[in-house]
PDB file of C-alpha atoms and ligand atoms in Angstrom:
ATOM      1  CA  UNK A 778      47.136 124.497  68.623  1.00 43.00           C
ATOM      2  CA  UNK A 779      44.988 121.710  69.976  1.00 47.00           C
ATOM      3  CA  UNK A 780      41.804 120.189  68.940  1.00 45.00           C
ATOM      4  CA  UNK A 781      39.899 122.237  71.412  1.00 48.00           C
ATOM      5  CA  UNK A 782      40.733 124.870  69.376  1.00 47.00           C
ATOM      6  CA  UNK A 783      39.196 124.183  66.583  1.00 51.00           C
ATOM      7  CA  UNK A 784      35.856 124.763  64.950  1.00 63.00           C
ATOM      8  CA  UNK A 785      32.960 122.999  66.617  1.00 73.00           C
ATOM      9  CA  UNK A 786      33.230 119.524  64.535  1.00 80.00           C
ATOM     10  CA  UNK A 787      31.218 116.461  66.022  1.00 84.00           C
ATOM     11  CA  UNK A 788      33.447 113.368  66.886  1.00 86.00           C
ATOM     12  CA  UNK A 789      31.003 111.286  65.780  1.00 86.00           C
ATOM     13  CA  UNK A 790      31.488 112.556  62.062  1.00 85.00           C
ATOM     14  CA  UNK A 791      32.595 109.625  59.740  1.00 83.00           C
ATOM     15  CA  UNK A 792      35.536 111.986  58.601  1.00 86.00           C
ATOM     16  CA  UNK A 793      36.278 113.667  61.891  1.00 88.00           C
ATOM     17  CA  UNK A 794      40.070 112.851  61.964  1.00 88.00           C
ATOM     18  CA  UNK A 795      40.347 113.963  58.562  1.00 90.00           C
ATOM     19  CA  UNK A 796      38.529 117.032  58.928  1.00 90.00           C
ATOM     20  CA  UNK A 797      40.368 117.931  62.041  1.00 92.00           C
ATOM     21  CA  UNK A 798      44.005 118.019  60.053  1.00 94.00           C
ATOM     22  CA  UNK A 799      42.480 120.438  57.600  1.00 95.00           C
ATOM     23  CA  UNK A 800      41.302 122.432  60.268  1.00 93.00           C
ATOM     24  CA  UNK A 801      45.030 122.028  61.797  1.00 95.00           C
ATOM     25  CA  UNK A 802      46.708 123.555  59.045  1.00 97.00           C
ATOM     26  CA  UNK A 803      44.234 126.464  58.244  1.00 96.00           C
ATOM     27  CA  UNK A 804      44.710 127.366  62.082  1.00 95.00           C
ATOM     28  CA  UNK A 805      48.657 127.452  61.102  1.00 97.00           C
ATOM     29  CA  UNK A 806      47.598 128.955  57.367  1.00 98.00           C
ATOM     30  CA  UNK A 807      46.174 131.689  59.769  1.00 97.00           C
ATOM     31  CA  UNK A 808      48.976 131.914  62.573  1.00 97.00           C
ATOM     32  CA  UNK A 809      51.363 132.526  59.339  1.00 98.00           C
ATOM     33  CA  UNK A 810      52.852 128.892  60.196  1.00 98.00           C
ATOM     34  CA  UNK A 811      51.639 127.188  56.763  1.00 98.00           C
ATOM     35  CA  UNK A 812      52.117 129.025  53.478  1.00 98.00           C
ATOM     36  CA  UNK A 813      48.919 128.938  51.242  1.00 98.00           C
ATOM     37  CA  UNK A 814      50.625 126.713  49.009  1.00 96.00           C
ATOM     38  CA  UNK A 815      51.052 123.958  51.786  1.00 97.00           C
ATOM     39  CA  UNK A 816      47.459 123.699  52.216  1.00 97.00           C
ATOM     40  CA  UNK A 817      47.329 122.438  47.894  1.00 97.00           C
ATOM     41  CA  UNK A 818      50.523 120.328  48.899  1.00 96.00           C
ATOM     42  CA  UNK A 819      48.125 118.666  51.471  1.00 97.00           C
ATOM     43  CA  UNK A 820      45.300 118.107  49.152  1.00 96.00           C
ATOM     44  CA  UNK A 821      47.769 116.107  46.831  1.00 95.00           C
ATOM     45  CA  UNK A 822      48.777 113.845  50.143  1.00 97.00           C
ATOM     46  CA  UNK A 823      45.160 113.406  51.563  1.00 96.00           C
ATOM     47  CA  UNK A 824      44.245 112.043  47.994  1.00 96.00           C
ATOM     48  CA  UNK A 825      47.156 109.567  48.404  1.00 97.00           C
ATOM     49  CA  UNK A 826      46.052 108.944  52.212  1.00 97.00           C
ATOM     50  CA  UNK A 827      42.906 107.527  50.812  1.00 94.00           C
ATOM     51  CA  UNK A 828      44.293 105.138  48.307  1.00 96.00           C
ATOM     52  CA  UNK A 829      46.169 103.580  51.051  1.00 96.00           C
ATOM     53  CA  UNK A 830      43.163 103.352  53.303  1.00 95.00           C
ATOM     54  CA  UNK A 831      44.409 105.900  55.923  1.00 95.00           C
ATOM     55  CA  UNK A 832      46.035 104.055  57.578  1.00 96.00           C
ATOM     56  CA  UNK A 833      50.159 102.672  57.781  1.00 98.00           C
ATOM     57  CA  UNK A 834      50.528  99.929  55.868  1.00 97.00           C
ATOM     58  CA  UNK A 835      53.176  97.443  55.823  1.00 97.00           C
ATOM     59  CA  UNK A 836      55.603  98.812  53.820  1.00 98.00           C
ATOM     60  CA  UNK A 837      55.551 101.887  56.046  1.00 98.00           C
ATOM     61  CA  UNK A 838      56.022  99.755  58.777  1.00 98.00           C
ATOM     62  CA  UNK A 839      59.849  98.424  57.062  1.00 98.00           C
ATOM     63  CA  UNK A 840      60.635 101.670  56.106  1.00 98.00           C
ATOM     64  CA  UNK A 841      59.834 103.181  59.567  1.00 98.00           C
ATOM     65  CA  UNK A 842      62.116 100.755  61.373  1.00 98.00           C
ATOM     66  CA  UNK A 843      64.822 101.802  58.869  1.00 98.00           C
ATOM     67  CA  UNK A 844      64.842 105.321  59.569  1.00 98.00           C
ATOM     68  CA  UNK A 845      65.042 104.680  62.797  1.00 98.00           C
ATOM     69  CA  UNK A 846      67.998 102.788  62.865  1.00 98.00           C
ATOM     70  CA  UNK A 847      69.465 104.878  60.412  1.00 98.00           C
ATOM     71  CA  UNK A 848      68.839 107.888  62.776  1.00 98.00           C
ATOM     72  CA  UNK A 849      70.057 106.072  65.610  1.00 98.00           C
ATOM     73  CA  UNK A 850      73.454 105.401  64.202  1.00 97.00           C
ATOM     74  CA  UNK A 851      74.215 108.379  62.641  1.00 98.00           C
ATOM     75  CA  UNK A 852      76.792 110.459  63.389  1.00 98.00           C
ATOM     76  CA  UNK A 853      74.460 113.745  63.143  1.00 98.00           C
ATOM     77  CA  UNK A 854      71.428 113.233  62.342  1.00 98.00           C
ATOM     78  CA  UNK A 855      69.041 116.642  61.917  1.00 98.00           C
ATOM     79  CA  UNK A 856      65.366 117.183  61.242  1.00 98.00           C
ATOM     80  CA  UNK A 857      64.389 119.390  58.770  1.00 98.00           C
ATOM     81  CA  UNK A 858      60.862 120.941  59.437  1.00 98.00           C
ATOM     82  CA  UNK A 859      58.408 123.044  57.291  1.00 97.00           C
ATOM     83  CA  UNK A 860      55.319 124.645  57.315  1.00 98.00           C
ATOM     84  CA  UNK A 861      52.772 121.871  57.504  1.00 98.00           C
ATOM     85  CA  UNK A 862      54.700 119.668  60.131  1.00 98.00           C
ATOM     86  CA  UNK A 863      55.199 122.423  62.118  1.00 98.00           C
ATOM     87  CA  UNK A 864      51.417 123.140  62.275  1.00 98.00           C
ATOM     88  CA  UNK A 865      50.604 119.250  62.566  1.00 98.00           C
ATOM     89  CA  UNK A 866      52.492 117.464  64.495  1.00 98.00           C
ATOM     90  CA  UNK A 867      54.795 120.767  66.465  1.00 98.00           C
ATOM     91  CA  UNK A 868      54.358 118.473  69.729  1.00 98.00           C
ATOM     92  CA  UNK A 869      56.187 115.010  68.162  1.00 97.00           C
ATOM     93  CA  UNK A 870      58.502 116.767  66.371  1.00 98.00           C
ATOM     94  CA  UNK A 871      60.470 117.786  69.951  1.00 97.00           C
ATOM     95  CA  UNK A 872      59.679 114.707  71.107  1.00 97.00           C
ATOM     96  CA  UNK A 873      61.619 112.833  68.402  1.00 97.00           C
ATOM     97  CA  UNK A 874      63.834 115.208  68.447  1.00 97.00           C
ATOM     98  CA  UNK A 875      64.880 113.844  72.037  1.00 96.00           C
ATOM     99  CA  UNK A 876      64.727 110.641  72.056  1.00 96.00           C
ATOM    100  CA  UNK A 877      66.750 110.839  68.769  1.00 96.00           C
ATOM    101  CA  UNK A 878      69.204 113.383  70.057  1.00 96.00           C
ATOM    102  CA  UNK A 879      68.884 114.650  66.222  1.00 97.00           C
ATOM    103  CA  UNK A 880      68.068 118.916  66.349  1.00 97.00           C
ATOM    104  CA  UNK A 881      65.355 120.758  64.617  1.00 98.00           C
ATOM    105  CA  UNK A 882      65.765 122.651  61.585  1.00 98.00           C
ATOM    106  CA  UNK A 883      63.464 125.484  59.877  1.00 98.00           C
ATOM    107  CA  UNK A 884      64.595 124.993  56.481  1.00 97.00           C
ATOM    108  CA  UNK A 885      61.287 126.537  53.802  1.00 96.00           C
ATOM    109  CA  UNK A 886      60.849 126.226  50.669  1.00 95.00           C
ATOM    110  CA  UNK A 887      58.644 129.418  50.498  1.00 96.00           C
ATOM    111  CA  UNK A 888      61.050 131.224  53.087  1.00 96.00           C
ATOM    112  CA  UNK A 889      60.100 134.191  54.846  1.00 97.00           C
ATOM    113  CA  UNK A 890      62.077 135.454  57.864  1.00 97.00           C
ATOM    114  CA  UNK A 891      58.887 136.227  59.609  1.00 97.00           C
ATOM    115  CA  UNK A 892      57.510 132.428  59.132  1.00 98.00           C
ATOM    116  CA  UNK A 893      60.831 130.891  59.992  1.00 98.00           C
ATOM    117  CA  UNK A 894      60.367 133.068  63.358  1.00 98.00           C
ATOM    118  CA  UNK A 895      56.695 131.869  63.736  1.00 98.00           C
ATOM    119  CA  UNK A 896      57.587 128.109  63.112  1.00 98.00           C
ATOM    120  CA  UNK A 897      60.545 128.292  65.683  1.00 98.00           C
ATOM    121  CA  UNK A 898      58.306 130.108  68.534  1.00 98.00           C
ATOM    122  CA  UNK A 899      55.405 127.747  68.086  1.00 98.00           C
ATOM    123  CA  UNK A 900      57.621 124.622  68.017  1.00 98.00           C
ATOM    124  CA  UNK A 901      59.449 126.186  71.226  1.00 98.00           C
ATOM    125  CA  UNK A 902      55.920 126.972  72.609  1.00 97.00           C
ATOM    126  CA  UNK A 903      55.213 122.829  72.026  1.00 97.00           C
ATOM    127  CA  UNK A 904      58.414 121.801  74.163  1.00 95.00           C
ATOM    128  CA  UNK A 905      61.694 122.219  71.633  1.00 96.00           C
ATOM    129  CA  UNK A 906      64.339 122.656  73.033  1.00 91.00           C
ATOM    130  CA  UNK A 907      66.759 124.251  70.344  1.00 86.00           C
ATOM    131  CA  UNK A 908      65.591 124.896  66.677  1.00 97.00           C
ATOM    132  CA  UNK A 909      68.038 126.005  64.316  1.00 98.00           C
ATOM    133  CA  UNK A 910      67.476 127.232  60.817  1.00 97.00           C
ATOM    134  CA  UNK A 911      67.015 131.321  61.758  1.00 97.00           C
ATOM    135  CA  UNK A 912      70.980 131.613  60.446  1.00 96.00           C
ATOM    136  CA  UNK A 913      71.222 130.437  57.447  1.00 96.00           C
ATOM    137  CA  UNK A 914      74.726 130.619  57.115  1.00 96.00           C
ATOM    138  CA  UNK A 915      75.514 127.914  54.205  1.00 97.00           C
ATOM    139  CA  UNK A 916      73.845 126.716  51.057  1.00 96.00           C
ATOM    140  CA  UNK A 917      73.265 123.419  49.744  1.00 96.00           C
ATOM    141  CA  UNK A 918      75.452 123.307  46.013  1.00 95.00           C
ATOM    142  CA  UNK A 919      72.898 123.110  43.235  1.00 92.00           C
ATOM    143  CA  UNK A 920      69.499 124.429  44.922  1.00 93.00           C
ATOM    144  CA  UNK A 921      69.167 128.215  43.543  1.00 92.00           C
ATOM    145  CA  UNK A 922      65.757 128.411  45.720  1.00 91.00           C
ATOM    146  CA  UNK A 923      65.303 128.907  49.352  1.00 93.00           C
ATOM    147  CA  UNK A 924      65.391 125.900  50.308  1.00 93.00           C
ATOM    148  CA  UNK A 925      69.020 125.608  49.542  1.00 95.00           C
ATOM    149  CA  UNK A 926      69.795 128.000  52.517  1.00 96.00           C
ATOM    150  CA  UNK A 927      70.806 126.034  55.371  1.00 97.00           C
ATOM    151  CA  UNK A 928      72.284 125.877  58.995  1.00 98.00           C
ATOM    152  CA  UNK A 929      76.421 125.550  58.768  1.00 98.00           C
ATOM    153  CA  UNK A 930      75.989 123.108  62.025  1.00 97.00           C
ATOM    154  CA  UNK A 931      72.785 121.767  61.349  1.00 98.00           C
ATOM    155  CA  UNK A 932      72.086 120.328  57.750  1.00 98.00           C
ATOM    156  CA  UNK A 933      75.085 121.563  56.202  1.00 98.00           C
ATOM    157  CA  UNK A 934      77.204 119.109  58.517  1.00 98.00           C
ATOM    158  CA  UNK A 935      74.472 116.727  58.864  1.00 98.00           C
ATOM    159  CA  UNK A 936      75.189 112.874  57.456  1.00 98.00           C
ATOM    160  CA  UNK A 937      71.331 112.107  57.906  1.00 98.00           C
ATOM    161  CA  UNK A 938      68.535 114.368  56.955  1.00 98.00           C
ATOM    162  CA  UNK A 939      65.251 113.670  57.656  1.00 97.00           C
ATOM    163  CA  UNK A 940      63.014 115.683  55.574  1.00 96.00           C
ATOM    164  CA  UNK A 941      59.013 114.953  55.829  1.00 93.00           C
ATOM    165  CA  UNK A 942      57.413 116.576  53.237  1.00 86.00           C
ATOM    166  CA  UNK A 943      60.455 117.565  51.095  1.00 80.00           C
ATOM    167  CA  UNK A 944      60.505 118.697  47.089  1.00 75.00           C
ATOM    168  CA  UNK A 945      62.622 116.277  45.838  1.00 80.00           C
ATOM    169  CA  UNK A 946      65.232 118.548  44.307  1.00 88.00           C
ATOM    170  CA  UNK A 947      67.048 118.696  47.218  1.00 90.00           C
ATOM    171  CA  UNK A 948      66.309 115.372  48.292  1.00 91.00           C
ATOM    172  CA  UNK A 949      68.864 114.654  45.462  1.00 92.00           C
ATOM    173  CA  UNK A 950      70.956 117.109  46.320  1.00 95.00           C
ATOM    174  CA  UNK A 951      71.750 116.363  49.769  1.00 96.00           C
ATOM    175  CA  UNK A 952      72.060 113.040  47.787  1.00 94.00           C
ATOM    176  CA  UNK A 953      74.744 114.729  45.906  1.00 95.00           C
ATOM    177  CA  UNK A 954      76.749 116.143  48.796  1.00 96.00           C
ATOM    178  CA  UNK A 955      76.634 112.514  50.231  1.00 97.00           C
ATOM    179  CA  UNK A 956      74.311 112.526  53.039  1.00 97.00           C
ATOM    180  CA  UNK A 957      71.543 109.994  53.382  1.00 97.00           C
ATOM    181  CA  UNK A 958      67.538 111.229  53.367  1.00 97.00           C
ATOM    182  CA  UNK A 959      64.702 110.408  54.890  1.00 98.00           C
ATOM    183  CA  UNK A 960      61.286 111.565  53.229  1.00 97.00           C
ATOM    184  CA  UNK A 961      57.809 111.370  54.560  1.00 98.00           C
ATOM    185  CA  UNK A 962      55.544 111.449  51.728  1.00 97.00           C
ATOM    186  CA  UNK A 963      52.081 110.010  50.766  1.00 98.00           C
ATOM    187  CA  UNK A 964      53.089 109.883  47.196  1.00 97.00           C
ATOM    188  CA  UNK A 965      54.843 107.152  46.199  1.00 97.00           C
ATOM    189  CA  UNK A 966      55.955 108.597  42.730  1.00 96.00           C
ATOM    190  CA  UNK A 967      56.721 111.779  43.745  1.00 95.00           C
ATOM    191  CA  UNK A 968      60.588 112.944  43.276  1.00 93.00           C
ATOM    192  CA  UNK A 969      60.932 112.998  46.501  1.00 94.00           C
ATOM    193  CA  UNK A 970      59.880 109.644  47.435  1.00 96.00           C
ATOM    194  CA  UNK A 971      61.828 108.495  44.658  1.00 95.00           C
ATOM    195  CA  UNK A 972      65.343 110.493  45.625  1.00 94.00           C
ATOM    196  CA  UNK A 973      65.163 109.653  49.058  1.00 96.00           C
ATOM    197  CA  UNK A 974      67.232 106.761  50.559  1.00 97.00           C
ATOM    198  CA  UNK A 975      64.310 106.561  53.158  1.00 98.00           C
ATOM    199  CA  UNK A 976      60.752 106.932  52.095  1.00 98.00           C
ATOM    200  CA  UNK A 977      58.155 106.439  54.539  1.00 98.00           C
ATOM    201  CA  UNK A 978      54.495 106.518  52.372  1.00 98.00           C
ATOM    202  CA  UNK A 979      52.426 107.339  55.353  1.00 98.00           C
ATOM    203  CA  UNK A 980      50.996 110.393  56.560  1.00 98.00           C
ATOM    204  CA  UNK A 981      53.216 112.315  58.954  1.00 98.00           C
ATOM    205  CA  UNK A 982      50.996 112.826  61.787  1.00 98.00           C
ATOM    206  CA  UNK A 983      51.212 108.732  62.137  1.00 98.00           C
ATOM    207  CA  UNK A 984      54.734 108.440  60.949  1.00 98.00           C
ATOM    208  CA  UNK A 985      56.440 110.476  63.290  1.00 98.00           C
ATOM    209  CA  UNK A 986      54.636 109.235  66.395  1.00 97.00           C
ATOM    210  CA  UNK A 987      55.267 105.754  65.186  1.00 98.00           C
ATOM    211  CA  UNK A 988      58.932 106.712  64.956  1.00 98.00           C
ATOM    212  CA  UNK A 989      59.473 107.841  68.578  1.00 97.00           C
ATOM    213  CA  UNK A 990      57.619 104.865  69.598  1.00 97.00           C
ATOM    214  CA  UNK A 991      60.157 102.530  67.613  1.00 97.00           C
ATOM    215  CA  UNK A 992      63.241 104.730  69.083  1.00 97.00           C
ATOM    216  CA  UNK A 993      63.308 102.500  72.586  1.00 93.00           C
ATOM    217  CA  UNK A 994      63.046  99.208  71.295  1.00 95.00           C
ATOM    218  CA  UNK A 995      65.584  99.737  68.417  1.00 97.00           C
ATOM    219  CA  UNK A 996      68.058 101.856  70.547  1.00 95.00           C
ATOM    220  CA  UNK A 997      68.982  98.757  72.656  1.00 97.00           C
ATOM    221  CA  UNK A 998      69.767  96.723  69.683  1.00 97.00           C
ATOM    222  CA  UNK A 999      73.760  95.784  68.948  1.00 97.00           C
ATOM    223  CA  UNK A1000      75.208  98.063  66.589  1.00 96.00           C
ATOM    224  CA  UNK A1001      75.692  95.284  63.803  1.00 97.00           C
ATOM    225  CA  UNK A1002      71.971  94.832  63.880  1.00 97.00           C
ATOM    226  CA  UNK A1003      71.324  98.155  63.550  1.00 97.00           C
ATOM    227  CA  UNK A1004      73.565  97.999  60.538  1.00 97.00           C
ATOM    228  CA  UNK A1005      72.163  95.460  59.072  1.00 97.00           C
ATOM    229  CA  UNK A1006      68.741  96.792  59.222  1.00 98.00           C
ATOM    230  CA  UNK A1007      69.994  99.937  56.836  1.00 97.00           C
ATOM    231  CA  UNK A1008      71.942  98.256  54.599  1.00 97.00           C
ATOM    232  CA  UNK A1009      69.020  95.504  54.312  1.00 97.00           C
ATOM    233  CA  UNK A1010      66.379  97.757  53.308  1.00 98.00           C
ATOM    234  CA  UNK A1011      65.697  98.380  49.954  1.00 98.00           C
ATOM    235  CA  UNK A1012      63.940 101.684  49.225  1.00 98.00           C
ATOM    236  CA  UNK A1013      63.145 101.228  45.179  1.00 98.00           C
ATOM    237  CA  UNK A1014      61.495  97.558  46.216  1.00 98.00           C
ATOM    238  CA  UNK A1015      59.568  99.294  48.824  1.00 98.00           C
ATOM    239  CA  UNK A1016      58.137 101.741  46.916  1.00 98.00           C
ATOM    240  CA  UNK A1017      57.138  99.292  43.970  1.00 98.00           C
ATOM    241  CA  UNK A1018      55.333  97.301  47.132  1.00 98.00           C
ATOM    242  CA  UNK A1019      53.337 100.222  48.070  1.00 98.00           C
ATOM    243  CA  UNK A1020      52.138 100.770  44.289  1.00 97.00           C
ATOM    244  CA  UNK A1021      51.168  97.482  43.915  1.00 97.00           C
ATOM    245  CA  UNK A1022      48.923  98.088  46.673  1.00 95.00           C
ATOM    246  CA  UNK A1023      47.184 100.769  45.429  1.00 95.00           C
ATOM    247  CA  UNK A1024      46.771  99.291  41.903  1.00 93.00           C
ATOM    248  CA  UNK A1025      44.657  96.399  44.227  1.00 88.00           C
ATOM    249  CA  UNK A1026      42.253  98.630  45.336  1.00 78.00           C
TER     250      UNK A1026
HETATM  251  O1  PTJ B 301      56.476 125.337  54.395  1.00 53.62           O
HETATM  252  P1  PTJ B 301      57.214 125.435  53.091  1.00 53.62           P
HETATM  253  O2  PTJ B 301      57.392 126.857  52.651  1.00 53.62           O
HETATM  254  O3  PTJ B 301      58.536 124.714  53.121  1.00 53.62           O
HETATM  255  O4  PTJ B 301      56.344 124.722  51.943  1.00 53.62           O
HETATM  256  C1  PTJ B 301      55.870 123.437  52.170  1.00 53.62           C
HETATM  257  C2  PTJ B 301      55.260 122.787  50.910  1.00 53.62           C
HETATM  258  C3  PTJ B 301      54.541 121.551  51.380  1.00 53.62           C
HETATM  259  C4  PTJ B 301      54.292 123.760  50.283  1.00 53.62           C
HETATM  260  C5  PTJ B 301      56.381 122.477  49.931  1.00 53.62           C
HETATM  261  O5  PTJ B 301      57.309 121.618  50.520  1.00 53.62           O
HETATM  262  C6  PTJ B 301      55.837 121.862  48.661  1.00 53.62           C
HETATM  263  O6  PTJ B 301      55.530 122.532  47.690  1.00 53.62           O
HETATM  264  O7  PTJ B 301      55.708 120.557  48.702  1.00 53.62           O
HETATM  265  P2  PTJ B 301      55.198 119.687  47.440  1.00 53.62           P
HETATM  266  O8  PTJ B 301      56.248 119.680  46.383  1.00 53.62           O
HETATM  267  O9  PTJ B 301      53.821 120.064  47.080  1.00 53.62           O
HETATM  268  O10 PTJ B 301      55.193 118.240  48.051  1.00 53.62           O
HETATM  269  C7  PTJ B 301      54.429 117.893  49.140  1.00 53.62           C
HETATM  270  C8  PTJ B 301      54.363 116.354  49.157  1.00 53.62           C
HETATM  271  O11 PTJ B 301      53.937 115.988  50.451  1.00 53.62           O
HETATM  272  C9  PTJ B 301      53.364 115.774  48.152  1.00 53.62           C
HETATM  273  O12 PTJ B 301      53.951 114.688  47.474  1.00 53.62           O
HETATM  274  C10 PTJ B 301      52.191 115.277  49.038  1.00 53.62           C
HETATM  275  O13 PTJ B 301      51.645 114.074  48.544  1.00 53.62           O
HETATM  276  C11 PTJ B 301      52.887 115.024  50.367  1.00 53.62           C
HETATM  277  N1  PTJ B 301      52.033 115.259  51.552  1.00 53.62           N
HETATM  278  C12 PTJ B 301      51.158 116.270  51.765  1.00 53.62           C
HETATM  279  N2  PTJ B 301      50.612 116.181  52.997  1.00 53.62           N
HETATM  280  C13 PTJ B 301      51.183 115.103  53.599  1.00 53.62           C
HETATM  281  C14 PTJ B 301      52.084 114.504  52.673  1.00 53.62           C
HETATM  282  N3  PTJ B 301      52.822 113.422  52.976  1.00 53.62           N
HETATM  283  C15 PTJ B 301      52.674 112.916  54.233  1.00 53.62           C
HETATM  284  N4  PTJ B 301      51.825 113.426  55.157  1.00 53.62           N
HETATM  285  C16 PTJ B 301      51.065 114.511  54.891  1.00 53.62           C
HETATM  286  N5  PTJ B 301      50.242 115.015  55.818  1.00 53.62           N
END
């Protein structure tokens, strides 16, 4: 799905980038990538895009560099993807995925065999490589809905998740079991941002590129470094940083 695709909307329109992720995931509302209810779920983030002037801001910036080096010294790191990432940003997702040497996951929250097919072809179709998630062969203890069903050798055995656009209910789960989360998510006070050890407030089709772009520079770093990067950041101070922010405006 590229921009060419789309309906005929002049670059020169004051909201064009906007406009164009809408258009993004109603293309992959209609390819039966996105489930209806992701398009609401991104009406609650683009409100939460504007109050941080759509753009990343600082505290994004710290928490990027921590999932990175979080990722990077992991011993199995794994993506989790849904509908709306897979629809907006299908192309960085494999990239990351590289660089990172951390697999992709299908793991839905509205599952349906038939989307988690559709999400795996059009992320193959956008250079993946492997994408697990169509055997769900283990369950996260605690989560009775489907996003509890999970890949034995992909979140399951994970020790890092990262899970943009997440319902925090698992994000505390996964808590639960151990492993350390990453979130993407506009909203600073949602459950997820809150549960995560990670949370980047930024929107994920800047976050991720911004990610693969920090992958280089912080791969090369020593190992105590990297270390002290994670065990430096605070996620809880972070967050208050970003609402502080917003209560500026
Ligand atoms: O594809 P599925 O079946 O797994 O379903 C995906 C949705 C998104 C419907 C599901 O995960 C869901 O219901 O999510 P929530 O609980 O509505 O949470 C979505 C969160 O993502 C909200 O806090 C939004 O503010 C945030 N959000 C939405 N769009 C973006 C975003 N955060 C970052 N970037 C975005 N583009």
């Amino acid at each position: 799905m590229s921009y060419e695709l789309v309906r005929n909307i002049p670059k020169d329109h004051p909201r064009y980038e906007s406009l164009m992720i809408r258009e993004k995931l109603v293309n992959g509302f209609k390819a039966g990538i996105v489930c209806a209810e992701g398009l609401i779920a991104h009406g609650r983030g683009e409100a939460f895009d504007y109050l941080i002037g759509e753009k990343t801001i600082e505290p994004a910036i710290v928490a990027t560099k921590a999932a990175v080096a979080m990722m990077l010294t992991a011993k199995h790191p794994v993506i989790s993807v849904n509908g709306n990432t897979a629809a907006l940003v299908p192309d960085e997702l494999g990239c990351l995925s590289e660089r990172i040497g951390a697999p992709l996951e299908v793991n839905l929250f509205h599952r349906t065999e038939d989307r988690v097919d559709k999400i795996i072809h059009h992320l193959k179709a956008h250079g993946a490589k492997d994408v697990l998630g169509k055997r769900a062969d283990a369950h996260i203890p605690g989560i009775s809905h489907e996003r509890g069903k999970v890949s034995k050798e992909g979140i399951y055995s994970a020790d890092v998740v990262f899970v943009p656009l997440e319902d925090g209910d698992r994000c505390e789960a996964l808590g639960n079991m151990g492993k350390k989360t990453i979130a993407i998510d506009l909203n600073p006070l949602s459950r997820t941002a809150q549960a995560a050890s990670v949370t980047i407030v930024d929107n994920v089709v800047r976050a991720i590129p911004n990610m693969t772009k920090l992958v280089d520079e912080t791969k090369v770093l020593p190992g105590s470094e990297l270390k002290r990067i994670c065990t430096s950041y605070d996620n809880k101070a972070m967050l208050e940083e970003v609402i502080r922010r917003i209560k500026m405006i």
